[in-house]
Coordinates of N, CA and C in Angstrom, one line a residue:
Chain A
X1 N -3.6 -14.2 -14.2 CA -3.1 -12.9 -13.9 C -4.2 -11.9 -13.3
X2 N -3.9 -11.3 -11.7 CA -5.3 -10.8 -11.8 C -5.0 -8.8 -12.3
X3 N -5.6 -8.2 -12.2 CA -5.5 -7.0 -13.1 C -6.5 -6.4 -12.3
X4 N -6.6 -4.5 -11.9 CA -7.6 -4.3 -11.3 C -7.6 -2.5 -11.8
X5 N -8.9 -2.2 -12.0 CA -8.8 -0.8 -12.4 C -9.9 -0.2 -11.9
X6 N -9.0 1.2 -11.1 CA -10.1 2.2 -10.8 C -10.6 3.4 -12.2
X7 N -11.3 3.6 -11.2 CA -12.6 5.1 -11.9 C -13.3 5.6 -11.1
X8 N -13.6 6.7 -11.6 CA -14.4 7.6 -10.6 C -14.4 9.2 -10.5
X9 N -15.1 10.3 -10.9 CA -14.7 11.5 -10.7 C -12.8 11.4 -10.7
X10 N -12.1 12.8 -10.8 CA -11.4 12.9 -10.6 C -11.1 15.0 -10.6
X11 N -12.6 15.4 -9.9 CA -12.8 16.5 -8.9 C -13.7 16.3 -8.3
X12 N -13.9 16.8 -7.2 CA -14.4 16.5 -6.0 C -14.8 17.6 -5.9
X13 N -15.3 18.7 -5.3 CA -15.6 20.0 -4.4 C -16.4 19.6 -3.0
X14 N -15.2 20.8 -2.0 CA -15.0 20.4 -1.0 C -16.4 19.6 -0.2
X15 N -16.7 19.5 0.9 CA -17.5 18.8 2.0 C -18.6 17.7 0.6
X16 N -18.1 17.3 -0.3 CA -19.4 16.5 -0.6 C -18.7 15.0 -0.8
X17 N -18.4 13.9 -1.7 CA -18.3 12.3 -0.9 C -17.6 11.7 -2.6
X18 N -16.5 11.3 -2.1 CA -15.8 11.2 -2.9 C -16.4 9.2 -3.2
X19 N -16.6 9.4 -4.2 CA -16.5 7.8 -5.1 C -16.0 7.1 -5.9
X20 N -15.5 6.0 -5.8 CA -15.1 5.3 -7.0 C -14.7 4.3 -6.3
X21 N -14.5 3.4 -7.9 CA -15.1 2.1 -8.0 C -14.0 0.5 -7.7
X22 N -13.7 0.2 -8.6 CA -12.2 -1.3 -8.5 C -13.2 -1.8 -9.5
X23 N -12.6 -2.3 -10.5 CA -13.1 -3.4 -11.5 C -12.1 -4.7 -10.9
X24 N -11.9 -5.7 -10.9 CA -11.6 -6.7 -10.5 C -11.8 -7.3 -12.2
X25 N -10.2 -8.0 -12.5 CA -10.4 -9.2 -13.4 C -9.3 -9.9 -13.0
X26 N -9.7 -10.8 -13.6 CA -8.6 -12.2 -14.1 C -8.5 -12.7 -12.0
X27 N -9.5 -12.9 -11.4 CA -9.8 -13.6 -10.1 C -11.8 -13.3 -9.7
X28 N -12.1 -13.2 -8.7 CA -13.4 -13.4 -8.1 C -13.3 -13.0 -6.3
X29 N -13.6 -11.5 -6.6 CA -13.1 -10.4 -4.7 C -13.9 -11.7 -3.7
X30 N -14.7 -12.5 -4.2 CA -15.5 -13.1 -3.6 C -15.0 -14.2 -2.9
X31 N -14.0 -14.7 -3.6 CA -13.1 -16.1 -2.9 C -11.7 -15.7 -2.8
X32 N -11.1 -16.6 -2.3 CA -9.6 -16.7 -2.5 C -9.3 -16.3 -1.1
X33 N -10.0 -15.5 0.0 CA -9.1 -15.2 1.4 C -8.3 -13.8 0.9
X34 N -9.2 -12.9 0.1 CA -8.0 -11.9 -0.6 C -9.4 -10.6 0.3
X35 N -7.9 -9.8 0.6 CA -9.2 -8.2 1.2 C -8.6 -7.4 0.2
X36 N -9.5 -6.3 0.7 CA -9.4 -6.3 -1.4 C -9.3 -4.9 -1.1
X37 N -7.9 -4.2 -1.1 CA -8.0 -2.8 -0.7 C -8.1 -1.3 -0.8
X38 N -8.1 -0.4 -0.5 CA -8.3 1.0 -0.8 C -6.4 1.7 -0.5
X39 N -5.8 2.2 -0.8 CA -5.1 2.4 0.0 C -5.0 3.8 -1.0
X40 N -4.3 5.0 -0.5 CA -4.3 7.1 -1.6 C -2.4 7.1 -1.6
X41 N -2.4 8.5 -1.7 CA -1.1 8.7 -1.9 C -0.9 10.1 -2.3
X42 N -1.3 11.3 -1.8 CA -1.5 12.8 -1.9 C -0.2 13.2 -2.0
X43 N -0.5 14.2 -3.2 CA 0.7 14.1 -4.1 C 2.4 14.7 -3.7
X44 N 3.3 14.0 -3.8 CA 4.6 13.9 -3.3 C 5.0 13.3 -1.7
X45 N 4.1 12.8 -1.6 CA 4.4 12.3 -0.3 C 4.1 10.6 -0.2
X46 N 3.7 9.9 1.0 CA 3.8 8.7 1.5 C 2.6 8.0 1.2
X47 N 2.0 6.6 1.6 CA 1.0 5.8 1.5 C 0.9 6.0 2.9
X48 N -0.5 6.2 2.4 CA -1.3 5.6 3.4 C -3.1 4.5 3.0
X49 N -3.3 3.6 4.2 CA -4.2 2.5 4.6 C -4.9 3.1 4.6
X50 N -5.9 2.8 3.0 CA -7.4 3.3 3.8 C -8.9 2.3 4.4
X51 N -8.4 1.0 4.0 CA -9.3 0.4 4.7 C -9.1 -1.0 3.0
X52 N -9.8 -2.1 3.9 CA -10.6 -3.0 2.9 C -11.2 -4.0 3.2
X53 N -11.6 -4.2 2.4 CA -13.4 -5.9 2.6 C -12.7 -7.0 2.0
X54 N -12.5 -7.4 3.0 CA -12.0 -9.5 2.8 C -13.6 -10.1 2.1
X55 N -13.3 -11.0 1.5 CA -13.3 -11.5 0.4 C -14.8 -12.2 1.2
X56 N -15.3 -12.1 1.9 CA -16.2 -12.7 3.0 C -16.7 -11.4 2.8
X57 N -16.5 -10.1 2.6 CA -18.3 -9.0 3.0 C -17.0 -8.0 4.0
X58 N -17.1 -8.5 5.5 CA -16.6 -7.6 6.0 C -15.5 -7.1 6.5
X59 N -15.2 -5.4 6.8 CA -14.9 -4.4 6.0 C -13.4 -4.0 7.8
X60 N -12.4 -3.9 7.3 CA -11.6 -2.9 8.4 C -11.4 -1.6 7.4
X61 N -11.9 -0.4 8.5 CA -11.1 0.2 8.1 C -9.9 1.0 9.2
X62 N -9.3 2.6 8.3 CA -8.3 3.2 9.2 C -9.0 3.9 9.8
X63 N -8.5 3.7 11.9 CA -9.0 4.6 12.4 C -9.9 5.9 12.4
X64 N -8.5 6.7 12.0 CA -8.5 7.9 10.6 C -9.7 8.5 10.4
X65 N -9.8 7.6 9.6 CA -11.2 8.0 8.0 C -12.7 6.9 8.2
X66 N -12.1 6.3 9.7 CA -13.7 5.7 9.6 C -14.9 6.3 9.8
X67 N -15.0 7.6 10.2 CA -16.4 7.8 10.8 C -16.7 9.3 8.9
X68 N -15.6 8.5 7.7 CA -16.2 9.4 6.8 C -16.5 7.9 5.9
X69 N -15.8 6.5 6.1 CA -15.1 5.7 5.0 C -17.1 4.7 4.8
X70 N -16.6 4.3 3.9 CA -17.8 3.2 3.6 C -17.3 2.7 2.4
X71 N -16.8 1.5 2.6 CA -15.7 0.2 1.6 C -16.9 -0.7 1.5
X72 N -17.7 -1.1 0.2 CA -18.2 -1.9 0.0 C -18.1 -3.1 -1.5
X73 N -19.1 -3.4 -1.5 CA -18.5 -4.4 -3.0 C -20.0 -4.6 -3.8
X74 N -20.0 -4.8 -5.6 CA -21.1 -5.5 -6.3 C -20.4 -7.1 -6.7
X75 N -20.3 -8.5 -5.8 CA -20.5 -9.7 -6.6 C -20.5 -9.4 -7.5
X76 N -21.5 -9.2 -8.4 CA -21.9 -9.8 -10.0 C -21.4 -9.2 -10.6
X77 N -20.7 -7.7 -10.3 CA -19.7 -7.4 -10.8 C -18.7 -7.1 -10.7
X78 N -18.3 -7.9 -9.9 CA -16.4 -8.0 -9.5 C -15.7 -6.5 -9.6
X79 N -16.5 -6.5 -8.9 CA -15.9 -4.9 -8.2 C -16.0 -4.4 -7.1
X80 N -15.7 -3.4 -6.1 CA -15.6 -3.1 -5.1 C -15.1 -1.2 -5.0
X81 N -15.8 -0.7 -4.0 CA -16.6 0.5 -4.2 C -15.5 1.4 -2.4
X82 N -15.4 2.7 -2.9 CA -15.2 3.5 -1.8 C -15.5 5.0 -1.4
X83 N -16.3 5.1 -0.8 CA -16.9 6.4 -0.9 C -17.2 7.6 0.7
X84 N -15.8 8.5 0.4 CA -15.6 9.1 1.7 C -16.4 10.4 1.6
X85 N -17.1 10.5 2.7 CA -18.2 11.4 2.3 C -17.3 13.3 3.6
X86 N -17.7 14.1 3.1 CA -17.3 15.2 3.5 C -15.7 15.4 3.4
X87 N -15.3 15.9 1.9 CA -14.2 15.5 1.7 C -13.9 17.1 2.0
X88 N -11.7 17.2 2.4 CA -11.4 18.4 2.1 C -10.8 18.3 1.1
X89 N -9.7 19.5 1.0 CA -8.4 18.8 0.3 C -7.2 18.6 0.6
X90 N -7.3 17.9 1.8 CA -6.5 17.2 2.6 C -6.7 15.4 1.5
X91 N -8.1 15.6 1.6 CA -8.6 14.1 0.5 C -7.9 13.7 -0.5
X92 N -7.2 15.3 -0.8 CA -6.5 15.7 -2.2 C -5.5 13.6 -2.1
X93 N -5.6 13.1 -3.9 CA -4.3 11.9 -3.5 C -4.9 11.3 -4.7
X94 N -3.5 10.5 -4.9 CA -3.3 9.5 -6.0 C -4.2 8.2 -5.4
X95 N -5.4 7.5 -5.7 CA -5.7 6.7 -5.0 C -5.6 5.2 -5.7
X96 N -6.2 4.0 -5.0 CA -4.8 2.8 -5.4 C -6.0 2.0 -4.6
X97 N -6.2 1.2 -5.9 CA -6.9 -0.5 -5.4 C -5.3 -1.5 -5.5
X98 N -6.2 -2.4 -4.5 CA -5.2 -3.0 -4.6 C -5.5 -4.8 -4.4
X99 N -5.0 -6.0 -4.9 CA -5.5 -7.0 -4.0 C -4.4 -7.7 -2.5
X100 N -4.8 -7.3 -1.9 CA -4.0 -7.6 -0.3 C -3.9 -9.6 0.3
X101 N -3.0 -9.8 0.9 CA -3.3 -11.3 1.5 C -2.8 -10.7 2.5
X102 N -4.0 -10.2 3.6 CA -3.7 -9.9 4.6 C -3.3 -8.5 4.4
X103 N -2.0 -8.6 4.7 CA -1.3 -6.9 4.8 C -0.3 -6.7 3.5
X104 N -0.2 -7.8 2.3 CA 0.8 -7.9 2.0 C 0.2 -7.5 0.1
X105 N 0.2 -6.1 -0.4 CA -0.6 -6.4 -1.5 C -0.3 -6.5 -2.6
X106 N -0.1 -7.5 -2.9 CA 0.5 -8.1 -4.3 C 0.2 -7.8 -6.1
X107 N -0.8 -7.1 -5.7 CA -1.5 -6.8 -7.5 C -2.5 -5.3 -6.5
X108 N -1.5 -4.4 -7.6 CA -1.9 -2.9 -7.4 C -2.4 -2.4 -9.3
X109 N -3.7 -1.5 -8.8 CA -4.5 -0.8 -9.8 C -3.2 0.0 -10.4
X110 N -4.0 1.1 -11.9 CA -2.6 2.4 -12.0 C -3.1 2.8 -10.5
X111 N -4.2 3.6 -9.9 CA -4.4 4.5 -9.2 C -4.5 5.2 -9.9
X112 N -6.0 6.2 -10.0 CA -6.7 7.5 -10.2 C -7.0 8.8 -9.5
X113 N -6.3 9.8 -10.0 CA -6.0 11.3 -9.0 C -6.8 12.1 -8.6
X114 N -7.3 12.4 -7.7 CA -8.7 12.8 -7.3 C -8.8 13.7 -6.4
X115 N -8.8 15.1 -7.0 CA -9.0 16.3 -7.1 C -9.8 16.9 -6.3
X116 N -10.0 17.5 -4.7 CA -10.7 18.7 -4.0 C -10.3 19.6 -4.7
X117 N -11.6 20.4 -5.1 CA -11.1 21.7 -5.2 C -12.7 21.9 -5.8
X118 N -13.2 23.3 -5.6 CA -14.8 24.6 -5.5 C -14.3 24.5 -7.2
Chain B
X1 N 2.2 12.0 10.4 CA 2.6 11.8 10.9 C 3.5 9.9 10.4
X2 N 4.1 9.5 9.8 CA 4.2 7.8 10.1 C 3.8 7.4 10.8
X3 N 3.7 6.0 11.1 CA 3.6 4.6 11.9 C 4.9 4.8 11.7
X4 N 6.0 4.4 10.5 CA 7.2 3.8 10.5 C 7.6 4.8 9.8
X5 N 9.5 4.7 10.3 CA 9.7 6.1 9.9 C 11.0 5.7 9.0
X6 N 11.4 6.3 7.8 CA 12.0 5.7 7.5 C 12.7 7.5 7.2
X7 N 14.2 7.3 6.5 CA 14.9 8.0 6.1 C 14.4 8.8 4.7
X8 N 14.6 10.0 4.4 CA 13.8 10.3 3.0 C 14.9 10.0 1.9
X9 N 15.6 10.4 2.3 CA 17.3 9.6 0.8 C 17.6 9.1 1.8
X10 N 18.9 7.8 0.1 CA 19.7 7.3 0.1 C 19.8 7.8 -1.6
X11 N 21.6 7.0 -1.1 CA 21.6 7.2 -2.6 C 23.3 6.2 -2.8
X12 N 23.1 5.8 -4.0 CA 25.0 5.1 -3.8 C 25.0 4.9 -5.9
X13 N 26.4 4.0 -5.8 CA 26.5 4.2 -7.7 C 26.0 2.7 -8.0
X14 N 26.6 2.7 -9.0 CA 26.2 1.4 -10.3 C 27.1 0.4 -9.0
X15 N 26.0 -1.1 -8.4 CA 27.6 -2.1 -8.2 C 27.8 -2.0 -6.4
X16 N 26.9 -0.8 -6.2 CA 27.5 -0.9 -5.2 C 26.1 -1.5 -4.0
X17 N 26.2 -1.1 -2.9 CA 25.1 -2.3 -1.9 C 24.2 -1.0 -1.6
X18 N 23.3 -0.6 -0.9 CA 22.9 0.4 -0.1 C 21.7 0.0 1.0
X19 N 21.9 -0.4 2.4 CA 20.2 -0.6 2.7 C 19.5 0.8 3.0
X20 N 17.9 0.7 3.6 CA 17.2 1.3 3.9 C 16.5 0.9 4.6
X21 N 16.6 2.0 6.2 CA 15.4 1.6 7.1 C 14.8 1.8 6.9
X22 N 13.9 1.2 8.7 CA 12.5 1.0 9.1 C 12.2 1.2 9.7
X23 N 11.8 2.4 11.0 CA 11.9 2.2 12.5 C 10.7 2.2 12.7
X24 N 10.5 1.4 13.3 CA 9.2 1.5 14.9 C 8.8 1.6 15.6
X25 N 8.1 2.3 17.0 CA 7.8 2.2 18.5 C 7.8 1.9 18.7
X26 N 6.3 0.5 18.7 CA 5.2 0.5 19.3 C 5.6 -1.2 18.9
X27 N 5.6 -1.3 20.5 CA 5.7 -3.1 20.3 C 5.0 -4.1 19.3
X28 N 4.2 -3.6 18.9 CA 3.8 -4.1 17.8 C 4.4 -4.3 16.3
X29 N 5.0 -3.5 16.3 CA 6.3 -3.7 15.2 C 7.2 -4.4 15.4
X30 N 7.3 -4.6 17.0 CA 8.7 -4.5 17.4 C 8.9 -6.4 17.7
X31 N 7.1 -6.6 17.7 CA 6.9 -8.2 17.6 C 6.5 -9.3 16.5
X32 N 6.7 -7.7 15.3 CA 5.5 -8.9 14.0 C 7.3 -8.2 12.9
X33 N 6.4 -10.6 12.4 CA 7.4 -10.9 11.5 C 6.4 -10.5 10.4
X34 N 5.9 -9.1 10.3 CA 4.7 -9.3 8.5 C 5.2 -7.6 8.7
X35 N 6.4 -8.2 7.5 CA 6.8 -6.6 7.1 C 7.2 -6.6 5.6
X36 N 6.7 -5.8 4.7 CA 6.0 -5.2 4.0 C 7.5 -4.0 3.0
X37 N 7.7 -4.3 1.6 CA 8.7 -3.1 1.3 C 8.1 -3.0 0.2
X38 N 7.3 -2.5 -0.3 CA 7.1 -2.2 -1.7 C 8.3 -0.5 -2.4
X39 N 8.1 -0.8 -3.9 CA 9.7 -0.2 -4.6 C 8.2 0.3 -5.2
X40 N 8.6 1.8 -5.5 CA 7.7 2.7 -6.6 C 8.6 3.8 -7.6
X41 N 8.6 3.3 -8.9 CA 8.8 4.4 -9.7 C 7.5 5.3 -10.0
X42 N 8.1 6.9 -10.6 CA 7.6 7.9 -11.0 C 5.9 7.5 -12.1
X43 N 5.3 7.7 -11.4 CA 4.1 7.5 -12.6 C 4.0 6.8 -11.9
X44 N 4.2 5.4 -11.0 CA 3.8 4.0 -11.2 C 2.7 3.5 -9.6
X45 N 2.5 2.8 -9.6 CA 2.1 1.8 -8.6 C 3.4 1.4 -8.1
X46 N 3.0 1.0 -6.9 CA 3.6 0.3 -6.5 C 3.9 -1.2 -6.3
X47 N 5.3 -1.3 -6.2 CA 5.3 -2.9 -6.2 C 5.9 -3.8 -5.6
X48 N 5.3 -4.6 -4.7 CA 6.2 -5.3 -3.8 C 7.2 -6.0 -5.0
X49 N 7.9 -6.2 -3.4 CA 9.8 -6.4 -3.4 C 9.3 -7.6 -2.6
X50 N 9.5 -7.4 -1.0 CA 9.7 -8.5 0.3 C 8.5 -8.0 0.7
X51 N 7.9 -9.6 0.9 CA 7.0 -9.3 2.0 C 7.6 -11.1 3.6
X52 N 6.8 -10.0 4.8 CA 7.4 -11.8 5.3 C 8.6 -11.2 6.3
X53 N 9.1 -9.4 6.0 CA 10.1 -9.9 6.4 C 11.2 -9.6 5.5
X54 N 11.4 -10.6 4.9 CA 12.6 -11.3 3.8 C 12.6 -12.5 3.0
X55 N 10.7 -12.1 2.3 CA 10.6 -13.5 1.4 C 10.1 -12.3 0.3
X56 N 10.7 -12.7 -1.2 CA 10.8 -12.1 -2.3 C 9.4 -13.2 -3.4
X57 N 8.9 -12.4 -3.5 CA 7.7 -12.8 -4.7 C 8.6 -12.9 -6.0
X58 N 7.8 -13.9 -7.1 CA 8.2 -14.6 -7.4 C 8.6 -12.8 -8.6
X59 N 9.8 -13.5 -9.6 CA 10.7 -12.4 -10.7 C 11.1 -11.6 -9.8
X60 N 11.6 -11.1 -8.7 CA 12.3 -9.7 -7.6 C 13.4 -10.4 -7.7
X61 N 14.8 -9.5 -8.5 CA 15.7 -10.3 -8.1 C 16.1 -10.8 -7.2
X62 N 17.4 -11.8 -6.7 CA 17.5 -11.6 -5.0 C 18.7 -11.1 -4.8
X63 N 19.3 -9.7 -5.5 CA 20.0 -8.6 -5.1 C 19.3 -7.7 -3.9
X64 N 18.0 -7.9 -4.1 CA 16.7 -7.2 -3.0 C 17.1 -8.6 -1.5
X65 N 17.2 -8.2 -0.5 CA 16.9 -9.1 0.8 C 16.0 -7.8 1.9
X66 N 15.8 -8.5 2.9 CA 15.3 -8.2 4.3 C 15.6 -9.0 5.0
X67 N 15.3 -8.1 5.8 CA 15.6 -7.9 7.6 C 14.6 -7.5 8.2
X68 N 15.1 -8.0 9.7 CA 15.0 -7.2 10.5 C 15.6 -7.9 12.3
X69 N 15.6 -6.0 13.0 CA 16.4 -6.9 14.3 C 14.9 -5.4 15.4
X70 N 14.1 -6.2 16.0 CA 14.3 -5.4 17.7 C 13.0 -4.3 16.8
X71 N 13.3 -2.8 16.7 CA 12.2 -1.8 16.1 C 12.7 -2.1 14.9
X72 N 13.7 -2.1 14.2 CA 13.9 -1.8 13.3 C 14.3 -3.1 11.9
X73 N 13.9 -2.8 10.6 CA 13.2 -3.6 9.6 C 14.6 -2.7 8.4
X74 N 15.1 -3.9 7.4 CA 15.6 -3.2 6.5 C 15.8 -3.7 5.2
X75 N 15.8 -3.1 4.3 CA 16.2 -3.3 2.5 C 17.7 -3.4 2.3
X76 N 18.3 -4.4 2.1 CA 19.2 -4.1 1.4 C 19.4 -5.0 -0.3
X77 N 19.6 -3.2 -1.2 CA 19.6 -3.7 -2.4 C 21.1 -4.2 -3.0
X78 N 21.5 -5.0 -3.0 CA 23.3 -5.3 -3.5 C 23.4 -5.2 -4.9
X79 N 24.3 -4.7 -5.9 CA 24.4 -4.6 -6.7 C 23.8 -3.3 -7.8
X80 N 23.5 -2.7 -7.0 CA 22.8 -2.1 -7.4 C 22.6 -1.0 -8.5
X81 N 21.5 -1.2 -9.1 CA 21.4 -0.3 -10.7 C 20.5 0.4 -10.8
X82 N 21.1 1.3 -12.3 CA 20.5 2.4 -12.6 C 18.6 2.0 -12.7
X83 N 18.3 1.2 -12.6 CA 16.6 0.6 -12.7 C 16.0 0.3 -11.2
X84 N 16.9 0.9 -10.7 CA 16.6 0.5 -8.9 C 16.0 2.0 -8.2
X85 N 16.7 3.0 -9.1 CA 16.4 4.2 -8.4 C 14.4 4.8 -8.9
X86 N 14.6 4.8 -7.7 CA 12.6 4.7 -7.3 C 12.6 5.9 -5.5
X87 N 11.1 5.2 -5.4 CA 10.9 5.3 -4.1 C 9.8 3.7 -3.5
X88 N 10.8 3.7 -1.8 CA 11.3 2.8 -1.6 C 10.4 2.6 -0.5
X89 N 8.7 2.0 0.2 CA 8.2 2.4 1.3 C 8.1 0.5 2.4
X90 N 8.3 0.7 3.3 CA 7.7 0.0 3.9 C 6.7 -0.5 4.7
X91 N 5.9 -1.2 4.9 CA 4.8 -1.8 5.5 C 4.7 -2.0 7.3
X92 N 3.8 -2.7 7.6 CA 3.7 -3.6 8.7 C 2.4 -3.9 9.4
X93 N 1.6 -4.6 9.7 CA 0.0 -4.4 10.6 C 0.5 -3.8 12.2
X94 N -0.6 -3.4 12.2 CA -0.3 -2.9 13.5 C -1.6 -3.8 14.4
X95 N -1.5 -4.7 14.8 CA -2.2 -5.4 16.0 C -3.5 -4.6 16.4
X96 N -2.3 -3.9 17.0 CA -3.3 -3.1 18.3 C -4.4 -2.1 17.9
X97 N -4.3 -1.8 16.1 CA -5.0 -1.4 16.5 C -6.6 -1.6 14.2
X98 N -5.7 -3.2 14.1 CA -6.3 -4.4 13.4 C -5.8 -3.1 11.7
X99 N -4.5 -2.3 12.0 CA -4.4 -1.5 10.3 C -3.3 -2.2 9.4
X100 N -3.6 -1.2 8.6 CA -1.7 -1.0 8.6 C -1.2 -0.1 8.2
X101 N -0.2 -0.2 7.8 CA 0.5 0.9 8.5 C 1.9 1.1 7.3
X102 N 1.6 2.5 7.2 CA 3.2 2.5 6.3 C 4.4 3.5 6.4
X103 N 5.4 3.6 6.3 CA 6.5 4.0 6.8 C 6.4 5.3 5.2
X104 N 6.7 5.9 6.1 CA 7.2 8.2 4.6 C 7.8 7.1 3.2
X105 N 8.7 6.5 3.5 CA 9.4 6.1 2.3 C 11.0 6.7 1.6
X106 N 11.7 6.6 1.3 CA 12.7 6.8 1.2 C 13.3 6.8 -0.5
X107 N 13.5 7.6 -0.8 CA 14.1 7.8 -2.1 C 15.6 7.2 -2.5
X108 N 15.5 6.3 -3.6 CA 17.0 5.9 -3.7 C 17.5 6.5 -5.3
X109 N 18.9 7.4 -5.5 CA 18.7 7.5 -7.1 C 20.4 6.7 -6.6
X110 N 20.5 6.5 -7.6 CA 21.8 5.9 -8.7 C 22.4 6.6 -9.6
X111 N 24.0 7.0 -8.3 CA 24.8 8.5 -8.7 C 25.1 7.8 -10.2

């Protein structure tokens, strides 16, 4: 059973960089043809796909976030990460990591709330 | 604004059936067989309940069924139970932009 766990600061100041890490257990992020994904959900709102990193290392980003976004991985730690620069209050959300078979997310982390505030 | 449109809310009584719709305006969606549905209870992560329009992951009751016609995908929940009260999100793959898109979500209330 694959398990994912998000970690990172819960509070980020405006204009700074939001950094989160997803630690995966029960499966390798560098095999299996999966897309290791980030999705976010502003409080009380719907889901927004952020992007993913394929098992090969190729990345795919939401065009609306591409200029501020980097998704990377550390295969030695079986982790993948999200960096979002120049954050504003609009980036306040519950951030989920998930395993996807292309666009279908079958395993999700519990989510971590990130608040952008001074 | 979501690329996929869902009604904000729907309700039904125990034992009844409800249908949640998801409408896309693009040819990507119209021509796609890649539609998924997720169930999200308050304070929890979304759970996959339907993928590729109508397939159910192992463990999802057959009370949940999916379909699609043209630009509208539908999730039907039959034999409604109190535990079905949750938010439901559709999603699809937008080929033209190589992105995953979600609907705004529909909150199901079991009366």
